[in-house]
Tab-separated table of C-alpha atoms and ligand atoms in Angstrom:
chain	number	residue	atom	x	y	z
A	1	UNK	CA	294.170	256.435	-45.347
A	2	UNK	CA	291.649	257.183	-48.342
A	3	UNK	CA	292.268	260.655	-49.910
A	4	UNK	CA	289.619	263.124	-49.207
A	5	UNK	CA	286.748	263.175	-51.561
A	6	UNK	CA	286.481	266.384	-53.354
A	7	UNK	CA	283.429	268.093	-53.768
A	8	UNK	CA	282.742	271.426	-55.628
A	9	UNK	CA	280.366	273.066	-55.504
A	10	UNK	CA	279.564	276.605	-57.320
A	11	UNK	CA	277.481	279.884	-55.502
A	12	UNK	CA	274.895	281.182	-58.213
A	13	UNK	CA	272.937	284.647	-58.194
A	14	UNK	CA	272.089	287.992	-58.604
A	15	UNK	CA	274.703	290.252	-57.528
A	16	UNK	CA	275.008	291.738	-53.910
A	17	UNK	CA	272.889	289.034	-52.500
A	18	UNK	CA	275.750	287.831	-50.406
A	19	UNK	CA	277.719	284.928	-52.341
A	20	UNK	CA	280.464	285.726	-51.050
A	21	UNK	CA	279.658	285.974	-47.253
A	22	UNK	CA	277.535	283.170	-47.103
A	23	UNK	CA	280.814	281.678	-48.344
A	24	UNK	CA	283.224	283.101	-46.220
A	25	UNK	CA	280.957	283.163	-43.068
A	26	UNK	CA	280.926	279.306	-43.435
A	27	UNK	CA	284.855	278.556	-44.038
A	28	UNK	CA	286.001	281.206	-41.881
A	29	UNK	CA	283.789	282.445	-39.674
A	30	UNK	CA	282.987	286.023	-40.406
A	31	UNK	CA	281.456	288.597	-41.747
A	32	UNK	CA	282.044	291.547	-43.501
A	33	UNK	CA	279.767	294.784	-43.688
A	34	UNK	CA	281.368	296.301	-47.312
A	35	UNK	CA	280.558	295.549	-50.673
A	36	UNK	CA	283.390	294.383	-52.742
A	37	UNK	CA	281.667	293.150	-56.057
A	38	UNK	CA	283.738	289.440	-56.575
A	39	UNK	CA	285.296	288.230	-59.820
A	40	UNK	CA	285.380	284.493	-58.801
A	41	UNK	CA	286.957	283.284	-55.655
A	42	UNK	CA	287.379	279.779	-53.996
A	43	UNK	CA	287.207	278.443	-51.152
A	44	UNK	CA	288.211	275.448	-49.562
A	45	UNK	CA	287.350	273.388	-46.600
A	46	UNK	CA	287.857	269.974	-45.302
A	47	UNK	CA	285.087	267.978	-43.683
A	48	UNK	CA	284.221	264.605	-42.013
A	49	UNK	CA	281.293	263.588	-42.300
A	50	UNK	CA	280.611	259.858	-40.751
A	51	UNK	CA	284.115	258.829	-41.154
A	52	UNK	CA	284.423	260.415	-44.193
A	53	UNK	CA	286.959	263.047	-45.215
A	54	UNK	CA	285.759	265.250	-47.520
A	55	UNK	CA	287.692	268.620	-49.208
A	56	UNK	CA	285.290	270.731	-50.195
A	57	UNK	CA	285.471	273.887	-52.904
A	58	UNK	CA	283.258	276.811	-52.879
A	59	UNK	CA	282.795	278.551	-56.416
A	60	UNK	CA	282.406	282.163	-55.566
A	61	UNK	CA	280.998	282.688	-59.221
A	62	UNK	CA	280.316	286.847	-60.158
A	63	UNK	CA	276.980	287.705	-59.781
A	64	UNK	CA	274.853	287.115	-62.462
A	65	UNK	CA	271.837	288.837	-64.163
A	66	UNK	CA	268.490	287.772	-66.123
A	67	UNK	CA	270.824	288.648	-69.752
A	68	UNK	CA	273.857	287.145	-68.560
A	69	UNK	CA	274.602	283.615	-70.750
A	70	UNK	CA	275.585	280.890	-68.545
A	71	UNK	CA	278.623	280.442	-67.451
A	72	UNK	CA	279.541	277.292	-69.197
A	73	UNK	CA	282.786	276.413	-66.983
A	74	UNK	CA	280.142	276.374	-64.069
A	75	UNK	CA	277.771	273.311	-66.153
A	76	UNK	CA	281.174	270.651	-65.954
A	77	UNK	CA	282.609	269.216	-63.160
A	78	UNK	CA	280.354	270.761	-60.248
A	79	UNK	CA	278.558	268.521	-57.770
A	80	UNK	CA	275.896	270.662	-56.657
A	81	UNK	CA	274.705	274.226	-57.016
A	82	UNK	CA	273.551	276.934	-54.122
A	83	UNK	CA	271.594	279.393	-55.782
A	84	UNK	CA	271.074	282.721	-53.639
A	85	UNK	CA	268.568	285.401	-53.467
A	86	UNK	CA	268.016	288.205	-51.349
A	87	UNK	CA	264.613	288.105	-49.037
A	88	UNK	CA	264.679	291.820	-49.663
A	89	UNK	CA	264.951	292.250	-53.514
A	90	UNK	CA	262.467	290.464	-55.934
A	91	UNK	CA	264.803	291.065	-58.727
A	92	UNK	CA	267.157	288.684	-56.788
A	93	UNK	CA	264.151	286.139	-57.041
A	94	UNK	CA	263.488	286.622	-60.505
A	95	UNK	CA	267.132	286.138	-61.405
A	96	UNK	CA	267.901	283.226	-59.893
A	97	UNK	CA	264.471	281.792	-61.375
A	98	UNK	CA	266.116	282.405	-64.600
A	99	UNK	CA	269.373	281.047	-63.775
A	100	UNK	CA	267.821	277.899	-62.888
A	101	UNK	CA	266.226	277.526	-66.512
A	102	UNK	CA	269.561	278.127	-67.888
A	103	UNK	CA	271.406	275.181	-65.919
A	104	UNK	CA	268.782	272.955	-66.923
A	105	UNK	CA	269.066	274.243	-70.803
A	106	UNK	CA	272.849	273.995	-71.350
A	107	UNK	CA	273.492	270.516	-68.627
A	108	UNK	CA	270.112	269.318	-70.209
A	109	UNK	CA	269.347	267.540	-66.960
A	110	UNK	CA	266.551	267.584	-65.272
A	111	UNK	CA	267.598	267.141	-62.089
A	112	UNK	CA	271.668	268.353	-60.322
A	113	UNK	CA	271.455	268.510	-56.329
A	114	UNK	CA	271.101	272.224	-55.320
A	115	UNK	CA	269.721	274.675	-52.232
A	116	UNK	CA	267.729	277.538	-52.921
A	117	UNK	CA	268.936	279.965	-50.545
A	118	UNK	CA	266.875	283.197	-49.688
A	119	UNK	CA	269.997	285.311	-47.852
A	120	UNK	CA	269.293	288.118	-45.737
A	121	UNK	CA	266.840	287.181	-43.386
A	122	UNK	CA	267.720	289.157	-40.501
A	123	UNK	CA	266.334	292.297	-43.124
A	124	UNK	CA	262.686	290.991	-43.106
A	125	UNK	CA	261.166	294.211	-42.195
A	126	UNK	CA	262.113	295.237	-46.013
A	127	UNK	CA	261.152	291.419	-47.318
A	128	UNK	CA	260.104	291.063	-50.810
A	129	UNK	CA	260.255	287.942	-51.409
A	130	UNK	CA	257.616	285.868	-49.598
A	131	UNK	CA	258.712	282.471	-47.694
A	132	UNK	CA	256.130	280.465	-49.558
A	133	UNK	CA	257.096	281.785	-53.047
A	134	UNK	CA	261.053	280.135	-52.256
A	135	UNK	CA	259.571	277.107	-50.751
A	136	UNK	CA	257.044	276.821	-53.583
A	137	UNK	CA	260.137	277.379	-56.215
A	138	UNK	CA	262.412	274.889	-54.561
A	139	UNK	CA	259.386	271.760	-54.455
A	140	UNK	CA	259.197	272.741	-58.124
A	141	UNK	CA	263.079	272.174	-58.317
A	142	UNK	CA	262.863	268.838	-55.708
A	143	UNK	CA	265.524	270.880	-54.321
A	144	UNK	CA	265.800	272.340	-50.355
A	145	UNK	CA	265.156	275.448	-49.432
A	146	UNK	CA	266.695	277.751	-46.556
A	147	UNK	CA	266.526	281.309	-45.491
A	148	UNK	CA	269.918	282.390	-44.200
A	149	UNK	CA	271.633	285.294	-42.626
A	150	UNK	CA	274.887	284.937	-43.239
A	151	UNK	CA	275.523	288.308	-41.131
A	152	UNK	CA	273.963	286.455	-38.092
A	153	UNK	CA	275.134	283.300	-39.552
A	154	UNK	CA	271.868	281.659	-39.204
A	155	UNK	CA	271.451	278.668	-41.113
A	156	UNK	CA	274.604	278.955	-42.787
A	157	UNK	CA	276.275	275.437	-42.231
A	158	UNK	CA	273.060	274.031	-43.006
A	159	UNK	CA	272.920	275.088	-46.551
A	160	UNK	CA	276.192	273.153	-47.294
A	161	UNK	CA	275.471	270.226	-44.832
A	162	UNK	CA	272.086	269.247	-46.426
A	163	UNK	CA	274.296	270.113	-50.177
A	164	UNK	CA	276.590	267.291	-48.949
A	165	UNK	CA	274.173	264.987	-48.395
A	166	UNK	CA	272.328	265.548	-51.923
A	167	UNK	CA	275.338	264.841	-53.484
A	168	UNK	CA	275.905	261.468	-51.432
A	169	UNK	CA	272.488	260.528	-52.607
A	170	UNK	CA	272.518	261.660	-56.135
A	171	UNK	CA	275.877	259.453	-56.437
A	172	UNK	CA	274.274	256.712	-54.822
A	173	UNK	CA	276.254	256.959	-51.222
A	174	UNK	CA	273.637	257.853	-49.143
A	175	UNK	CA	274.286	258.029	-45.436
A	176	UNK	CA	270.865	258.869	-43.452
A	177	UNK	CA	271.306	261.492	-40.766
A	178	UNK	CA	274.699	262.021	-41.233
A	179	UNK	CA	276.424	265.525	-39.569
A	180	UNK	CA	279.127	267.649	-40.090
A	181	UNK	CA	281.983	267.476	-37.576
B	1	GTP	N1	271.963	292.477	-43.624
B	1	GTP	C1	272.655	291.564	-44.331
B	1	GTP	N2	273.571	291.942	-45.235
B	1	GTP	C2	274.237	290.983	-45.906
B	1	GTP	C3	274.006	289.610	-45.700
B	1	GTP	N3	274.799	288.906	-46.539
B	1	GTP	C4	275.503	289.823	-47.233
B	1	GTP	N4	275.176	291.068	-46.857
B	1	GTP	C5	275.742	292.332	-47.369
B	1	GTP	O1	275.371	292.457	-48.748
B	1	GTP	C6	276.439	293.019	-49.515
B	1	GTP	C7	276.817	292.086	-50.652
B	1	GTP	O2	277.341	290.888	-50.098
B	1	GTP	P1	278.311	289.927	-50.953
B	1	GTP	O3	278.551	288.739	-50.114
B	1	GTP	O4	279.480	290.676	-51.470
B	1	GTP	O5	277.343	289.582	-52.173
B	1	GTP	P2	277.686	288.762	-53.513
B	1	GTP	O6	276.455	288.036	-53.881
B	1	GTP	O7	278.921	287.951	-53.334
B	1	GTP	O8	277.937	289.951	-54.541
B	1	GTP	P3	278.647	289.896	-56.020
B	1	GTP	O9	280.099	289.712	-55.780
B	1	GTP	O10	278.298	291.209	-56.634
B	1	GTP	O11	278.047	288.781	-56.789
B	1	GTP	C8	277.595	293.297	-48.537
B	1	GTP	O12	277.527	294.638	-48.119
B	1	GTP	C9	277.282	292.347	-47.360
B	1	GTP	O13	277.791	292.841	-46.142
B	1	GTP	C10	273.036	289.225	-44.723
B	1	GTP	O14	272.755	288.042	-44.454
B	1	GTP	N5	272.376	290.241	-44.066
């Protein structure tokens, strides 16, 4: 049997806009209420996606801010980038905005497979961050975007399903419709 193929992939933004639970409502299935600011964590899980096995790692990177450099260990050996916001803090927006630029200045590519992720949807009545403004941001990026709750865990799998198949594509293996099981 093939080994599985490895795919990292590294969880960019502003802090407190919920890195880390998007993260650990997808590999294990909960949420947590507190704020516990993260140094860098991984996570792993293992996939199959038509017929094949997959381990993914999630790069819990420290949130980030308009003045922080780039993280230069996050520019090598990453497949694919989610970068977060919160719905309900336009500095979030900004940041991440900025964060983009920076990938694209130190990879000097113009295009890596990434998910612009507008977290905390379920806190819409305090929305600053327009839907239109992420959708207009990610056409700009030819990247997807998604708002998520990771505390309702809406949309969550989604973000890393649709990752997946970026990557497939941008390495040439695409497989049309494919699902996670
Ligand atoms: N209402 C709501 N709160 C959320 C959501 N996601 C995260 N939070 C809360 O927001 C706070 C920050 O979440 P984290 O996941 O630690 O955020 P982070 O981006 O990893 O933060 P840093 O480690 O500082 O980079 C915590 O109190 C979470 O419970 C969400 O979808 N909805």
């Amino acid at each position: 049997m093939p080994a599985p193929k490895q795919r990292k992939i590294a969880l960019m933004g502003y802090r407190s806009v919920g890195k880390s639970s998007l993260s650990m409502q997808f590999v294990e299935g909960k949420f947590i209420e507190s704020y516990d600011p993260t140094i860098e964590n991984t996570f792993k899980k293992s996939l199959r996606i038509n017929s094949t096995d997959y381990e993914l790692i999630l790069v819990d990177t420290t949130g980030q801010d308009e003045f922080s450099m780039f993280p230069s260990q996050y520019s090598l050996d990453v497949h694919g980038y989610v970068l977060v916001y919160s719905i309900e803090n336009l500095k979030s927006f900004e940041v991440v905005t900025a964060l983009y630029d920076k990938l694209v200045d130190i990879t000097g590519k113009t295009y890596f497979p990434s998910v612009l992720v507008g977290n905390k949807s379920d806190m819409h009545k305090c929305r600053e961050v327009p839907a239109e403004d992420g959708r207009k941001l990610a056409e700009k990026w030819k990247a997807t975007f998604l708002e998520t709750s990771a505390k309702h865990n809406v949309s969550v799998s989604q973000v890393f399903q649709t990752l997946l198949n970026d990557i497939e594509r941008a390495d040439g293996n695409e497989k049309p419709n494919c699902s996670i099981n």
